[in-house]
Amino acid sequence: MLEITFIPALADNYIWLLHDGDDAVIVDPGDANAVIWRLKAESFNLKAVLVTHHHPDHQAGLPTLLENYPAPVYGPASESITGCNRPLSGGESIELLGRSCQVLAIPGHTLGHLAYLVSGALFCGDTLFTGGCGRLFEGTPAQMVDSLAKLASLPDDTLIYCGHEYTEVNLRFSM
């Protein structure tokens, strides 16, 4: 059975941990020490790493993590991500923990930003948050609108796993 938990990191980042039994996948390892500690504490076997985009708070932990846990690293082909050995562009389907994972191109926050949809769970990095969306660092407003429309077209029961805890800030802004 697929279980999803988070590893808190940095000021407000979520590093997502997907696991089925002893096998695990990590999403956006901005802090290697937090991930390594959790993998050791739970005796997980790291099977893959997913990276949504190139910003350091989502991938800076890769070199240290990979020294300790060599694993395939999936990430945007068009972005510079140290250790990415499985470059993706969106539209692909990969296998994670015995399940199909759909890769979605969702530019806006960054030009190569990706999201990963596995077993009804969407890992969307910095594109969508509770009460808001990501800032435009490289993409255009039109790209962000298209990406958000793509995410809105997913089934209503899709669970959203974003890259930061911005809920309170976003809701205060909206009020």
PDB file of N, CA and C in Angstrom, residues 14 37 47 84 89 108 110 112 115-116 123-124 130 134 138 150-151 159 172:
ATOM      1  N   TYR A  14       8.343  21.315   2.016  1.00  0.00           N
ATOM      2  CA  TYR A  14       7.948  19.921   2.192  1.00  0.00           C
ATOM      3  C   TYR A  14       8.824  19.073   1.287  1.00  0.00           C
ATOM      4  N   TRP A  37      18.402  11.218   7.479  1.00  0.00           N
ATOM      5  CA  TRP A  37      17.972  10.845   8.820  1.00  0.00           C
ATOM      6  C   TRP A  37      16.690  10.017   8.770  1.00  0.00           C
ATOM      7  N   LYS A  47      14.532   4.156  -3.795  1.00  0.00           N
ATOM      8  CA  LYS A  47      14.403   3.614  -5.142  1.00  0.00           C
ATOM      9  C   LYS A  47      14.460   4.678  -6.222  1.00  0.00           C
ATOM     10  N   CYS A  84      20.827  14.684 -11.853  1.00  0.00           N
ATOM     11  CA  CYS A  84      19.666  14.218 -12.621  1.00  0.00           C
ATOM     12  C   CYS A  84      20.154  13.301 -13.736  1.00  0.00           C
ATOM     13  N   SER A  89      10.661  15.642 -19.931  1.00  0.00           N
ATOM     14  CA  SER A  89      10.119  16.877 -20.494  1.00  0.00           C
ATOM     15  C   SER A  89       8.629  17.051 -20.232  1.00  0.00           C
ATOM     16  N   GLY A 108       5.887  27.878 -15.734  1.00  0.00           N
ATOM     17  CA  GLY A 108       5.319  29.088 -15.150  1.00  0.00           C
ATOM     18  C   GLY A 108       6.245  29.563 -14.047  1.00  0.00           C
ATOM     19  N   THR A 110       9.026  27.991 -13.117  1.00  0.00           N
ATOM     20  CA  THR A 110      10.246  27.882 -13.929  1.00  0.00           C
ATOM     21  C   THR A 110       9.823  27.338 -15.289  1.00  0.00           C
ATOM     22  N   GLY A 112      10.999  24.804 -17.022  1.00  0.00           N
ATOM     23  CA  GLY A 112      10.958  23.353 -17.153  1.00  0.00           C
ATOM     24  C   GLY A 112      10.204  22.636 -16.059  1.00  0.00           C
ATOM     25  N   ALA A 115       5.427  18.215 -12.816  1.00  0.00           N
ATOM     26  CA  ALA A 115       4.623  17.645 -11.735  1.00  0.00           C
ATOM     27  C   ALA A 115       4.559  16.147 -11.977  1.00  0.00           C
ATOM     28  N   TYR A 116       4.311  15.407 -10.911  1.00  0.00           N
ATOM     29  CA  TYR A 116       4.258  13.948 -10.980  1.00  0.00           C
ATOM     30  C   TYR A 116       2.934  13.485 -10.384  1.00  0.00           C
ATOM     31  N   PHE A 123       2.246  15.707  -7.137  1.00  0.00           N
ATOM     32  CA  PHE A 123       3.367  16.410  -6.530  1.00  0.00           C
ATOM     33  C   PHE A 123       3.720  17.548  -7.475  1.00  0.00           C
ATOM     34  N   CYS A 124       3.315  18.771  -7.087  1.00  0.00           N
ATOM     35  CA  CYS A 124       3.330  19.900  -8.024  1.00  0.00           C
ATOM     36  C   CYS A 124       4.348  20.973  -7.680  1.00  0.00           C
ATOM     37  N   THR A 130      -2.206  25.751  -1.425  1.00  0.00           N
ATOM     38  CA  THR A 130      -3.504  26.048  -0.837  1.00  0.00           C
ATOM     39  C   THR A 130      -3.686  27.559  -0.847  1.00  0.00           C
ATOM     40  N   GLY A 134       2.346  29.547  -7.538  1.00  0.00           N
ATOM     41  CA  GLY A 134       3.736  29.961  -7.456  1.00  0.00           C
ATOM     42  C   GLY A 134       4.008  31.277  -8.170  1.00  0.00           C
ATOM     43  N   GLU A 138      10.530  32.527 -14.223  1.00  0.00           N
ATOM     44  CA  GLU A 138      11.021  32.397 -15.596  1.00  0.00           C
ATOM     45  C   GLU A 138       9.897  32.362 -16.619  1.00  0.00           C
ATOM     46  N   LYS A 150      -4.286  22.876 -16.652  1.00  0.00           N
ATOM     47  CA  LYS A 150      -3.955  21.449 -16.778  1.00  0.00           C
ATOM     48  C   LYS A 150      -4.176  20.737 -15.448  1.00  0.00           C
ATOM     49  N   LEU A 151      -3.744  21.360 -14.356  1.00  0.00           N
ATOM     50  CA  LEU A 151      -3.930  20.756 -13.037  1.00  0.00           C
ATOM     51  C   LEU A 151      -5.409  20.741 -12.648  1.00  0.00           C
ATOM     52  N   LEU A 159      -5.300  14.264  -4.923  1.00  0.00           N
ATOM     53  CA  LEU A 159      -4.709  14.858  -3.727  1.00  0.00           C
ATOM     54  C   LEU A 159      -3.513  15.702  -4.152  1.00  0.00           C
ATOM     55  N   ARG A 172      -4.294  34.855   4.331  1.00  0.00           N
ATOM     56  CA  ARG A 172      -4.262  36.236   4.855  1.00  0.00           C
ATOM     57  C   ARG A 172      -4.258  37.218   3.688  1.00  0.00           C
TER      58      ARG A 172
END
